[in-house]
XYZ file of C-alpha atoms in Angstrom:
752
model
C -6.759 -39.102 23.745
C -5.327 -37.047 26.146
C -1.625 -36.572 26.692
C 0.099 -37.183 29.887
C 3.064 -34.479 29.244
C 5.907 -35.471 31.430
C 9.472 -36.297 30.112
C 9.483 -39.598 31.678
C 6.232 -40.359 29.912
C 7.967 -43.637 27.798
C 5.494 -43.122 24.544
C 3.663 -39.263 24.738
C 1.164 -38.491 22.639
C 3.398 -35.393 20.904
C 5.754 -38.119 19.874
C 3.303 -38.552 16.528
C 4.620 -34.838 15.291
C 7.973 -36.403 15.765
C 9.211 -38.034 12.446
C 11.809 -39.982 13.043
C 12.387 -43.145 14.978
C 13.083 -42.152 18.134
C 14.193 -38.845 19.809
C 17.218 -38.348 21.646
C 17.468 -38.409 25.423
C 17.671 -34.561 25.655
C 14.786 -34.336 22.977
C 12.800 -36.095 25.023
C 13.851 -34.661 27.966
C 13.108 -31.097 26.168
C 9.145 -31.951 24.163
C 8.034 -33.155 27.471
C 9.353 -29.785 29.910
C 8.134 -27.412 26.661
C 4.739 -29.586 26.689
C 4.192 -28.752 30.845
C 5.573 -25.203 30.060
C 2.583 -24.867 27.068
C 0.162 -26.279 29.591
C 0.788 -23.705 32.387
C 0.711 -20.670 29.950
C 4.396 -20.248 30.599
C 7.367 -18.897 27.813
C 10.413 -20.886 27.739
C 13.822 -19.812 26.602
C 15.569 -22.359 25.158
C 19.521 -22.928 24.153
C 21.023 -26.172 22.154
C 23.795 -26.129 20.507
C 24.049 -26.973 16.379
C 22.694 -30.664 16.110
C 20.474 -31.032 19.710
C 17.772 -30.620 17.064
C 15.728 -27.564 18.518
C 13.139 -27.098 15.926
C 11.446 -30.418 16.276
C 11.693 -30.458 20.395
C 9.954 -27.046 20.440
C 7.508 -28.154 17.403
C 6.386 -31.576 18.587
C 5.217 -30.653 21.990
C 3.505 -27.256 20.680
C 1.770 -28.642 17.543
C 0.328 -31.519 19.530
C -0.759 -28.809 22.660
C -2.014 -26.757 20.085
C -4.198 -29.752 18.609
C -5.782 -30.558 22.037
C -6.335 -26.995 22.575
C -7.668 -25.839 19.213
C -4.361 -23.457 19.248
C -2.310 -22.231 16.479
C 1.748 -22.457 15.840
C 3.616 -19.579 14.467
C 7.221 -20.578 13.955
C 9.264 -17.421 13.223
C 12.713 -16.344 11.816
C 14.603 -13.690 10.487
C 17.117 -15.985 8.654
C 16.444 -17.491 5.438
C 17.778 -20.589 5.536
C 16.308 -21.274 8.375
C 12.832 -20.589 7.040
C 14.003 -23.405 4.164
C 15.130 -25.904 6.963
C 11.280 -25.058 8.924
C 9.722 -26.375 5.884
C 11.808 -29.418 5.002
C 10.796 -30.411 8.528
C 6.881 -29.552 8.995
C 6.738 -32.145 5.417
C 8.348 -34.882 7.184
C 5.656 -33.634 10.186
C 3.196 -34.262 7.723
C 3.970 -36.955 5.876
C 3.880 -39.027 9.615
C 1.216 -37.191 10.917
C -1.280 -35.008 8.406
C -1.153 -31.479 9.405
C -2.398 -28.264 7.650
C 1.004 -26.431 7.439
C 1.122 -22.655 5.289
C 4.767 -20.754 5.134
C 3.588 -17.415 4.747
C 5.620 -14.247 3.085
C 4.835 -10.357 2.940
C 2.981 -9.390 0.051
C 6.114 -7.834 -1.544
C 7.365 -10.915 -2.759
C 4.077 -12.540 -3.419
C 2.709 -9.709 -5.878
C 1.984 -10.312 -9.759
C 1.600 -6.964 -10.656
C 3.961 -5.273 -8.287
C 2.018 -2.721 -6.296
C 2.042 -0.858 -2.797
C 0.589 -1.438 -0.067
C -2.084 0.712 -0.270
C -3.008 0.468 -4.414
C -3.746 -3.181 -3.105
C -5.995 -2.723 -0.824
C -8.438 0.017 -3.258
C -7.433 -2.621 -6.120
C -9.370 -5.392 -3.610
C -12.120 -3.058 -2.679
C -12.951 -1.804 -6.151
C -12.443 -5.490 -7.182
C -15.350 -6.935 -4.385
C -17.566 -4.570 -5.813
C -17.389 -5.541 -9.220
C -17.658 -8.694 -7.793
C -20.447 -7.826 -5.670
C -22.383 -6.085 -8.546
C -21.639 -9.204 -11.274
C -23.660 -11.290 -8.012
C -25.714 -9.027 -7.783
C -26.811 -9.149 -11.585
C -27.413 -12.800 -11.704
C -29.430 -12.714 -8.923
C -31.827 -10.182 -10.677
C -31.497 -12.090 -13.786
C -32.664 -15.347 -12.279
C -35.792 -13.232 -10.675
C -36.351 -11.584 -14.007
C -36.550 -15.447 -15.770
C -38.790 -16.485 -13.329
C -41.159 -13.415 -13.572
C -41.039 -13.709 -16.854
C -42.827 -17.162 -16.817
C -45.757 -16.354 -14.156
C -46.480 -12.865 -16.611
C -46.457 -15.232 -19.668
C -48.885 -17.546 -17.269
C -51.112 -14.489 -16.930
C -50.057 -12.886 -13.835
C -50.245 -9.255 -13.933
C -48.699 -8.592 -10.804
C -45.678 -10.348 -11.783
C -45.291 -9.024 -15.484
C -45.157 -5.375 -12.566
C -42.719 -6.831 -10.367
C -40.426 -7.885 -14.087
C -40.828 -4.248 -14.606
C -38.919 -3.201 -11.539
C -36.591 -5.809 -11.408
C -35.604 -5.054 -15.414
C -35.071 -1.365 -14.178
C -32.851 -2.384 -11.329
C -30.671 -4.669 -13.661
C -30.078 -1.773 -16.146
C -28.745 0.034 -12.991
C -26.655 -2.846 -11.678
C -25.249 -3.100 -15.567
C -24.018 0.440 -16.090
C -22.516 0.102 -12.782
C -20.680 -3.014 -13.707
C -19.772 -0.923 -17.251
C -18.302 1.913 -15.200
C -16.960 -1.012 -12.952
C -14.833 -2.252 -15.856
C -14.118 0.648 -18.421
C -13.462 3.553 -15.624
C -12.473 2.015 -12.331
C -9.179 -0.060 -11.585
C -9.247 -3.594 -10.386
C -6.822 -6.643 -10.167
C -7.402 -8.975 -12.451
C -5.654 -11.765 -10.567
C -7.939 -10.906 -7.268
C -10.662 -11.339 -9.934
C -9.991 -14.554 -10.557
C -9.617 -15.520 -6.770
C -13.100 -14.755 -6.322
C -14.884 -15.791 -9.140
C -13.023 -19.049 -9.867
C -13.271 -22.609 -7.662
C -10.982 -22.410 -5.690
C -11.224 -25.877 -3.861
C -8.715 -27.591 -6.183
C -6.197 -24.958 -4.835
C -6.455 -25.783 -1.437
C -6.897 -29.024 -1.739
C -3.304 -28.338 -3.647
C -1.858 -26.264 -0.760
C -3.031 -28.696 2.366
C -1.536 -31.961 0.413
C 1.461 -31.245 1.419
C 3.755 -28.195 2.958
C 3.925 -25.273 -0.281
C 7.133 -22.474 -0.395
C 5.430 -19.158 -0.827
C 7.752 -20.053 -4.607
C 4.786 -22.712 -5.271
C 1.982 -21.063 -4.049
C 3.307 -18.059 -6.924
C 3.823 -20.244 -9.796
C 0.840 -21.936 -9.467
C -1.360 -18.805 -8.774
C 0.792 -17.253 -12.027
C -0.550 -20.418 -13.990
C -3.418 -20.230 -12.950
C -4.071 -15.964 -12.927
C -4.723 -15.490 -9.982
C -3.617 -13.979 -6.796
C -1.037 -16.454 -4.369
C -1.202 -13.337 -1.487
C -4.801 -13.807 -0.744
C -4.800 -17.645 -1.686
C -2.575 -17.526 1.206
C -4.466 -15.556 3.451
C -7.862 -16.783 2.903
C -6.636 -20.420 3.765
C -5.029 -19.597 7.098
C -7.926 -19.617 9.081
C -7.499 -22.418 11.602
C -4.289 -24.510 10.272
C -2.148 -25.818 12.237
C 1.586 -24.564 11.588
C 2.818 -21.185 9.747
C 6.228 -20.626 9.338
C 6.863 -16.904 8.225
C 9.079 -14.211 9.571
C 10.086 -12.137 12.387
C 7.786 -9.179 11.326
C 4.378 -10.845 11.415
C 4.864 -10.707 14.977
C 6.960 -7.875 16.017
C 5.127 -5.382 14.148
C 2.220 -4.792 15.610
C 0.418 -3.057 13.058
C 1.236 -6.891 11.359
C 0.035 -8.855 14.066
C -3.023 -7.677 14.479
C -3.444 -8.394 10.467
C -2.268 -11.558 10.922
C -4.013 -13.009 13.482
C -6.780 -11.924 11.939
C -6.001 -13.921 8.850
C -5.729 -16.816 11.249
C -9.006 -16.373 12.525
C -6.916 -16.635 16.197
C -6.722 -14.286 18.895
C -3.438 -13.952 20.194
C -3.851 -16.215 23.553
C -4.946 -18.852 20.777
C -1.450 -18.695 19.206
C 1.380 -20.590 20.165
C 5.073 -18.809 18.829
C 8.287 -20.203 18.357
C 11.226 -17.851 17.614
C 14.053 -19.288 16.462
C 17.547 -17.631 16.317
C 15.911 -15.807 19.434
C 19.173 -14.035 20.120
C 18.119 -11.702 17.386
C 14.524 -10.724 18.737
C 16.357 -7.824 20.543
C 17.857 -6.262 17.760
C 14.643 -7.166 15.164
C 12.513 -5.662 17.816
C 14.452 -2.785 17.897
C 14.285 -2.277 14.313
C 10.320 -2.887 13.991
C 9.880 0.024 16.511
C 12.079 2.693 15.034
C 10.016 5.399 13.018
C 11.701 7.862 10.861
C 10.643 11.410 9.060
C 13.291 12.583 6.184
C 12.858 15.769 4.965
C 11.916 14.902 1.247
C 8.682 13.356 2.783
C 8.576 16.922 5.108
C 8.927 19.031 1.743
C 6.253 16.543 -0.490
C 4.342 17.372 2.795
C 4.466 21.169 2.587
C 3.956 20.956 -1.104
C 0.458 19.181 -0.359
C -0.829 21.140 1.514
C -0.301 24.462 -0.648
C -2.197 23.128 -3.019
C -5.139 21.827 -0.762
C -8.573 23.611 -0.726
C -9.085 23.887 2.989
C -8.792 26.494 5.644
C -7.352 24.265 7.538
C -3.968 24.311 5.749
C -2.579 27.195 6.406
C -2.496 25.590 10.136
C -0.944 22.324 8.599
C 1.950 24.249 6.730
C 2.518 26.587 10.005
C 3.443 23.631 12.102
C 5.108 20.880 9.504
C 7.388 23.260 7.773
C 8.449 24.887 11.023
C 9.413 21.065 11.796
C 10.956 21.267 8.998
C 12.973 24.270 8.817
C 13.872 22.866 12.639
C 15.496 19.857 11.280
C 17.866 21.758 9.002
C 18.005 23.888 11.485
C 19.315 21.115 14.285
C 21.516 19.175 11.773
C 23.477 22.306 10.422
C 23.983 23.544 14.493
C 25.044 19.658 14.798
C 27.932 19.127 12.312
C 31.391 19.095 13.675
C 34.499 20.390 11.657
C 34.527 18.902 8.326
C 32.378 16.390 9.043
C 29.355 18.073 6.360
C 32.369 17.174 3.985
C 32.452 13.429 5.063
C 28.504 13.266 4.312
C 28.356 9.898 2.171
C 25.525 8.445 0.289
C 24.780 6.163 3.553
C 22.968 7.637 6.461
C 25.321 9.382 8.999
C 24.252 10.462 12.790
C 24.421 13.629 13.996
C 24.057 14.288 17.944
C 21.136 16.299 19.149
C 20.023 14.889 22.298
C 21.073 17.032 25.621
C 20.929 15.551 28.967
C 19.598 18.292 30.614
C 17.187 19.631 28.090
C 15.092 18.474 25.212
C 16.830 17.229 22.072
C 18.030 19.781 20.066
C 15.632 19.480 17.014
C 12.467 19.985 19.524
C 14.003 22.667 20.734
C 14.654 24.449 17.587
C 10.838 23.779 16.742
C 9.741 25.336 19.805
C 12.105 28.134 19.705
C 10.633 28.499 15.619
C 6.981 27.747 16.414
C 4.394 30.466 16.445
C 0.458 30.089 16.581
C -2.327 29.167 18.791
C -0.957 25.967 19.811
C 0.491 23.068 18.216
C -0.793 20.290 19.764
C -4.587 22.141 18.421
C -2.603 22.424 14.989
C -1.543 19.091 14.570
C -5.147 17.698 15.814
C -6.199 19.780 12.814
C -3.583 18.626 10.370
C -4.507 14.747 11.030
C -7.695 15.569 10.551
C -6.972 16.818 7.406
C -4.551 14.481 5.865
C -7.291 11.215 7.140
C -9.242 13.395 4.678
C -6.747 13.470 1.865
C -6.106 10.561 2.427
C -9.126 9.228 1.412
C -9.798 11.081 -1.469
C -6.580 9.905 -2.871
C -8.523 5.939 -2.466
C -11.559 7.327 -3.897
C -9.832 8.646 -6.793
C -7.767 5.538 -7.488
C -10.869 3.048 -6.700
C -12.828 5.371 -9.341
C -10.475 5.118 -12.158
C -9.566 8.862 -11.798
C -5.903 7.901 -11.039
C -3.278 4.929 -11.986
C -1.471 4.775 -9.091
C -2.739 5.118 -5.613
C -1.060 8.827 -4.086
C 0.275 8.246 -1.030
C -0.479 11.456 1.308
C 2.572 12.297 2.841
C 0.858 15.114 5.209
C -0.702 12.165 7.192
C 3.108 10.301 7.417
C 4.474 13.559 8.398
C 1.969 14.724 10.845
C 1.944 11.164 12.332
C 5.358 11.408 12.871
C 5.944 15.189 14.123
C 3.004 13.983 17.169
C 4.945 10.896 18.140
C 7.989 13.292 18.128
C 6.601 15.813 20.162
C 5.374 13.439 22.762
C 7.692 10.697 22.588
C 10.880 11.873 22.312
C 12.211 12.514 25.904
C 10.031 9.260 26.754
C 12.040 6.634 28.834
C 13.583 4.024 26.415
C 13.043 6.335 23.547
C 16.599 8.652 21.900
C 15.745 10.856 19.310
C 18.216 11.030 16.269
C 18.578 13.424 13.312
C 20.641 11.737 10.435
C 21.873 13.124 6.883
C 23.015 12.057 3.740
C 24.388 13.123 0.326
C 20.921 12.475 -2.602
C 22.026 10.258 -5.411
C 22.080 10.758 -8.780
C 17.776 10.273 -10.160
C 16.131 10.402 -7.154
C 13.853 13.360 -5.978
C 16.473 15.255 -4.759
C 19.362 17.422 -6.753
C 22.479 15.169 -6.701
C 25.084 16.128 -4.402
C 22.604 17.748 -1.952
C 22.465 17.035 2.252
C 19.298 16.485 3.347
C 18.151 15.281 6.530
C 16.202 12.886 8.296
C 14.410 12.468 12.055
C 14.143 9.302 13.651
C 12.677 7.830 17.107
C 15.457 4.700 18.470
C 13.585 2.773 20.579
C 16.456 1.240 23.228
C 14.420 -0.905 25.622
C 13.256 -4.054 23.138
C 10.681 -4.955 25.997
C 8.878 -1.745 25.164
C 7.973 -4.187 21.708
C 7.866 -7.433 23.332
C 6.319 -7.656 26.379
C 2.880 -6.913 25.227
C 3.320 -9.282 22.384
C 4.817 -12.061 24.989
C 1.765 -11.157 27.421
C -0.852 -11.318 25.125
C 0.281 -14.919 23.138
C -0.556 -18.305 24.956
C 3.169 -18.920 25.064
C 6.111 -18.297 23.485
C 9.044 -20.120 23.211
C 12.388 -19.142 22.185
C 15.477 -20.770 20.778
C 18.556 -20.447 19.804
C 22.606 -21.945 20.343
C 23.273 -18.639 22.285
C 20.624 -17.617 24.591
C 22.270 -17.726 27.628
C 22.671 -16.065 29.955
C 19.351 -16.419 30.389
C 18.613 -13.169 32.956
C 19.420 -11.085 30.223
C 17.064 -12.407 27.610
C 14.574 -12.218 30.247
C 15.016 -9.098 31.063
C 15.833 -7.549 27.909
C 12.413 -8.768 26.127
C 10.316 -8.823 29.119
C 9.650 -12.077 29.612
C 8.223 -13.055 33.076
C 9.159 -16.556 34.737
C 10.335 -18.245 31.420
C 11.060 -21.882 32.060
C 14.870 -22.543 30.713
C 16.611 -25.423 29.183
C 20.323 -25.263 28.215
C 21.757 -28.241 26.111
C 25.363 -28.290 25.298
C 27.215 -30.019 22.011
C 25.644 -33.423 21.238
C 28.608 -34.277 19.226
C 31.840 -36.011 20.063
C 33.653 -33.853 22.011
C 36.884 -35.528 21.205
C 36.158 -34.442 17.594
C 36.349 -30.798 18.151
C 38.884 -28.596 20.176
C 38.886 -24.793 21.015
C 42.310 -22.849 21.252
C 42.227 -19.782 23.563
C 45.374 -17.925 21.954
C 47.621 -16.286 24.600
C 48.332 -13.473 22.110
C 47.825 -9.498 22.591
C 44.829 -8.273 23.846
C 43.782 -6.692 20.556
C 42.614 -3.405 21.856
C 41.891 -0.614 19.244
C 44.837 1.229 20.411
C 47.219 -1.451 19.493
C 46.019 -2.856 16.407
C 48.203 -0.819 14.949
C 51.101 -1.892 16.007
C 53.229 -3.582 14.250
C 54.422 -6.297 16.230
C 51.072 -7.370 17.403
C 50.231 -7.454 13.381
C 52.894 -9.773 13.233
C 52.057 -11.830 16.057
C 48.267 -12.118 14.698
C 49.271 -13.054 11.236
C 51.780 -16.069 12.157
C 49.071 -17.091 14.369
C 46.721 -17.296 11.108
C 49.511 -18.297 8.835
C 49.876 -21.682 11.438
C 46.403 -21.859 11.530
C 45.588 -21.983 7.708
C 48.617 -24.578 7.519
C 48.197 -26.863 10.011
C 44.336 -27.343 8.797
C 43.602 -30.427 6.795
C 41.255 -27.969 4.571
C 39.769 -24.169 4.752
C 39.908 -22.104 7.392
C 37.380 -19.135 8.694
C 38.746 -15.802 10.305
C 36.342 -13.427 11.994
C 37.914 -9.826 12.732
C 36.088 -7.330 15.034
C 35.274 -5.547 10.998
C 35.519 -5.460 7.621
C 38.761 -2.944 7.655
C 40.709 -5.578 9.675
C 39.268 -8.788 7.764
C 41.071 -6.500 4.717
C 44.077 -5.763 6.704
C 45.205 -9.323 7.847
C 44.267 -10.522 4.290
C 46.871 -8.585 2.618
C 49.196 -9.212 5.709
C 48.544 -13.129 6.136
C 50.786 -15.384 3.331
C 48.886 -18.831 3.351
C 50.495 -20.280 0.315
C 46.665 -20.784 -0.718
C 43.841 -19.273 -1.910
C 42.483 -16.445 0.136
C 38.927 -14.980 -0.299
C 38.028 -11.487 1.211
C 34.575 -10.360 2.158
C 33.303 -7.053 1.681
C 30.087 -5.351 2.744
C 27.654 -5.089 -0.164
C 28.971 -8.437 -1.757
C 26.966 -11.458 -2.684
C 27.482 -13.441 0.892
C 26.237 -16.717 -0.935
C 28.676 -16.098 -3.953
C 31.593 -15.758 -2.077
C 30.183 -18.777 -0.006
C 30.393 -21.089 -2.889
C 33.738 -19.896 -4.188
C 35.522 -20.298 -0.965
C 34.019 -23.972 -0.521
C 34.403 -24.606 -3.533
C 38.236 -24.821 -2.877
C 39.721 -27.230 -0.234
C 43.013 -24.959 1.389
C 41.611 -21.151 1.210
C 41.128 -18.632 4.202
C 38.003 -16.529 4.284
C 37.985 -13.363 6.027
C 35.316 -11.524 7.166
C 33.333 -9.648 9.455
C 31.829 -10.963 12.738
C 29.193 -7.924 11.926
C 28.613 -9.690 8.519
C 26.246 -11.782 7.190
C 28.260 -14.960 7.291
C 28.910 -15.455 10.533
C 25.484 -17.107 11.701
C 22.523 -18.650 9.866
C 25.271 -20.375 7.403
C 26.833 -23.688 7.395
C 30.223 -24.486 6.697
C 29.813 -28.291 6.955
C 32.773 -30.954 6.451
C 35.037 -30.023 4.074
C 33.805 -26.572 3.453
C 35.525 -24.931 6.822
C 37.507 -27.081 9.379
C 39.162 -24.696 11.585
C 36.912 -21.330 12.360
C 39.066 -18.562 13.997
C 37.820 -15.298 15.682
C 40.558 -12.516 15.826
C 39.734 -9.910 18.767
C 37.210 -9.625 20.965
C 34.874 -7.994 18.348
C 32.746 -5.442 20.255
C 30.403 -3.412 17.828
C 30.912 0.397 17.036
C 30.306 2.229 20.088
C 28.410 5.104 18.752
C 25.771 7.492 20.144
C 23.235 5.090 19.815
C 24.671 2.208 21.685
C 25.746 4.748 24.185
C 22.135 5.696 24.921
C 20.898 2.098 24.722
C 23.897 1.270 27.400
C 22.239 4.594 29.545
C 18.875 2.977 28.871
C 19.843 -0.370 30.363
C 21.417 1.264 33.293
C 18.360 2.719 34.117
C 16.359 -0.255 33.709
C 18.403 -2.953 35.193
C 21.155 -1.690 36.940
C 22.082 0.368 39.638
C 22.694 4.288 39.778
C 25.772 5.839 38.067
C 27.529 5.311 35.009
C 28.083 1.684 33.504
C 31.227 1.352 32.527
C 31.816 1.760 28.920
C 35.445 0.905 26.899
C 35.125 3.759 23.504
C 36.707 3.146 19.935
C 40.329 4.215 21.730
C 40.265 1.386 24.047
C 38.724 -1.686 21.613
C 35.540 -2.192 24.109
C 37.815 -2.253 27.252
C 35.795 -1.566 30.472
C 36.055 0.474 33.118
C 35.700 -0.828 36.877
C 32.246 0.540 37.178
C 31.236 -2.269 34.839
C 26.984 -1.936 34.675
C 24.178 -3.507 33.056
C 24.020 -1.219 30.570
C 27.367 -2.931 29.173
C 26.851 -5.623 30.357
C 23.449 -5.992 28.345
C 24.405 -3.741 25.814
C 27.920 -4.681 24.550
C 29.125 -8.048 25.978
C 26.701 -10.693 26.023
C 25.981 -9.509 22.644
C 29.309 -9.391 21.435
C 30.052 -13.316 23.048
C 26.879 -14.189 21.351
C 27.950 -13.146 18.118
C 31.351 -15.357 18.769
C 29.924 -18.392 19.698
C 27.171 -18.105 16.559
C 31.009 -17.650 14.826
C 32.576 -20.735 16.609
C 29.615 -22.651 15.802
C 30.179 -22.307 11.607
C 32.019 -25.583 11.794
C 31.250 -29.102 13.230
C 28.111 -29.748 12.070
C 27.415 -33.098 12.599
C 28.433 -36.056 14.757
C 30.767 -37.376 11.652
C 32.493 -33.621 11.046
C 35.326 -32.526 13.020
C 37.040 -29.340 13.312
C 39.091 -26.562 15.700
C 37.353 -23.133 17.141
C 40.617 -20.474 17.610
C 39.740 -17.638 19.848
C 43.010 -15.400 19.369
C 43.302 -13.218 21.783
C 44.554 -12.749 25.870
C 40.999 -11.776 26.893
C 39.724 -14.909 26.237
C 42.045 -17.226 28.384
C 41.903 -18.607 31.490
C 44.652 -16.320 33.370
C 43.076 -12.979 32.139
C 40.287 -14.539 34.534
C 43.352 -13.001 37.142
C 45.548 -10.981 35.835
C 43.378 -8.560 33.217
C 39.879 -9.306 34.958
C 38.252 -6.084 34.099
C 38.863 -7.007 30.361
C 38.321 -10.437 30.525
C 35.406 -12.260 28.346
C 36.408 -15.537 29.616
C 33.036 -15.423 32.297
C 30.521 -14.812 29.872
C 30.842 -17.846 28.252
C 28.357 -20.837 29.770
C 30.341 -22.871 31.834
C 30.819 -26.266 29.784
C 32.306 -24.014 26.849
C 34.779 -22.410 29.137
C 35.490 -26.036 30.514
C 36.526 -26.878 26.388
C 38.471 -23.836 25.956
C 42.382 -24.825 26.230
C 45.164 -22.183 26.509
C 47.749 -21.881 23.884
C 50.839 -19.756 23.076
C 50.467 -18.152 19.673
C 53.773 -19.812 18.669
C 52.767 -23.211 19.963
C 49.208 -23.341 18.090
C 50.616 -25.420 15.057
C 51.485 -28.390 17.307
C 48.297 -27.762 18.987
C 46.381 -28.156 15.853
C 48.823 -30.399 14.315
C 47.998 -33.405 17.170
C 44.596 -32.915 16.772
C 44.153 -33.099 13.264
C 46.206 -36.299 13.236
C 44.658 -37.481 15.976
C 41.041 -37.269 14.234
C 42.879 -38.826 11.321
C 42.223 -35.399 9.460
C 45.099 -35.475 7.334
C 44.964 -37.750 3.575
C 48.570 -38.260 3.266
C 51.652 -36.791 5.526
C 50.994 -34.233 7.687
C 52.169 -30.872 7.419
C 56.018 -30.283 8.912
C 56.180 -28.053 12.078
């Protein structure tokens, strides 16, 4: 039965994958549009506010199209809470229309014996050899028994043949003994290969099982759940996984092989897709520490191979160049301020190669570093293979990593690519901690190739897939997403809030514009603190307050006096525990950074929080990396010339020469984060709440009076229409009237 894919179709086939009574009108429209796009092999950009049902709107047509055409749907996110939501949705679907679904996580979270990837690979190979040998033994035993019967009946030929089989059997027995006694095997994987796994796969496909479920089942049966999942993924209808299974090119190749699908037979649904840009950069970055270079040098010094001398020459020269580069890059007093976190130093040059490359070229002497690197890589691959064989053969208890291979691979990439368009070379330093391979307190360095333009990672991915659906509450402006990710003529869909408008308010408070240069002004702080105190006092419940940084959150946590409990989020603290303590209260304020973990992917439903305030325009810290990204975007998408940037002194204000760099790299991501934060409250049709934007740059009059700095126009039109400009001193009256209108106060409201 074929599907007539149209939003107007009264009963399209993909509704069999919609597990609830009736989709909303906008869901019906979205499903039809997405199905048509998949049929045309077009990517889809799908923005939907909280409550629009994006997940099912994408999954239902994707699963239908995949079933009709023999494809697999992969839905992926980088937010753990969303993975749990996907599992619930997939379980609801399979209750109505059975599908084979697998929830996949990386090996590190599912390994029963806690070994690294290389060790695991070697263990699997050896274990497979053992099982093959045992199967060979069983076949030989069957042969010798049959030949024995024939020889007992008087067949001389059978007796001779049996003698040969017995000799071979003796050899196989010796091999098995050696594998068992002298070489490393994985008992869990051995059970996978020798036990009956039909019961596991019957259990796996009977429902939607979480990785924790699979781990528990495998632990009870003495099996490897990770390998069972890999073997069970081929030809499934739906896979739920993390971003790295698709964004990391090496993992992706293996992942598709486990699926038994070519890329063109995969439909990928990316949730929280506004995060794909940063995630793609993270997966593209390549690093090499001074410690790894030291270990590579030690490895080569002990290698008995004539190529080791040349390998030492090139890698030790790069190591010394790295030290020279960061020593020269330190400014006055910078070295003393280095802590245990990586600290970037500027080595880039506008009119020449970076300082690390220049130091390498200046110090290198030899027949040619390209030739020496080629020979180094050949030697490194042989060393790596010898380590694997030693581990398989039981000569070592752990699988040794080849540091020379890691170092040489990186150095080759650095010398070839550090000057390439869209690549930003970085040197960072940190201070060694206690218990590490270096002396505590010692400063050491790291070289990094940082990819500025995500499309260098994502364009090939989306070009290879059958199609992708990228969905988020904050994907607009679509043209920027299209450019940054390298999408070609995608279908676009946008649906605003579907909950009753009268149950929410968005206030743009015409207070001070919180430029960095104004944040220490006592009058500015007094105005902001007063507005926050009014917001907390007139909110019938908890208030969330987001700031440009943790430092600003702490500043106002100390200044704001609400009369109720206050909670301060700090870097490194457990967001889950903090959220639980905050939501257990009923008249509290939580102070946090917009760039922390609570601004997205975390719901504050109902009484958990009623009001959310974003204080200032929380531009990210504008460091050298961000400058490099802006310049790369300007070169790729803008006109010639500098993009206007606001440095830290202006708090992110723009010059008149605003360009694509600033817009793409700074302003739009900041407004997306702001919109994500505003979406933490009002999470259902019955819910109600207020959203506060506390900075003049959000107001309507800022578009005229301070157009160079106003960010209001970066919000989508329907969100701008809902913004109500209000003076700081009148915010309390606005909140009082709103919460009265929605019957938010349990008793008598507070008095202004």
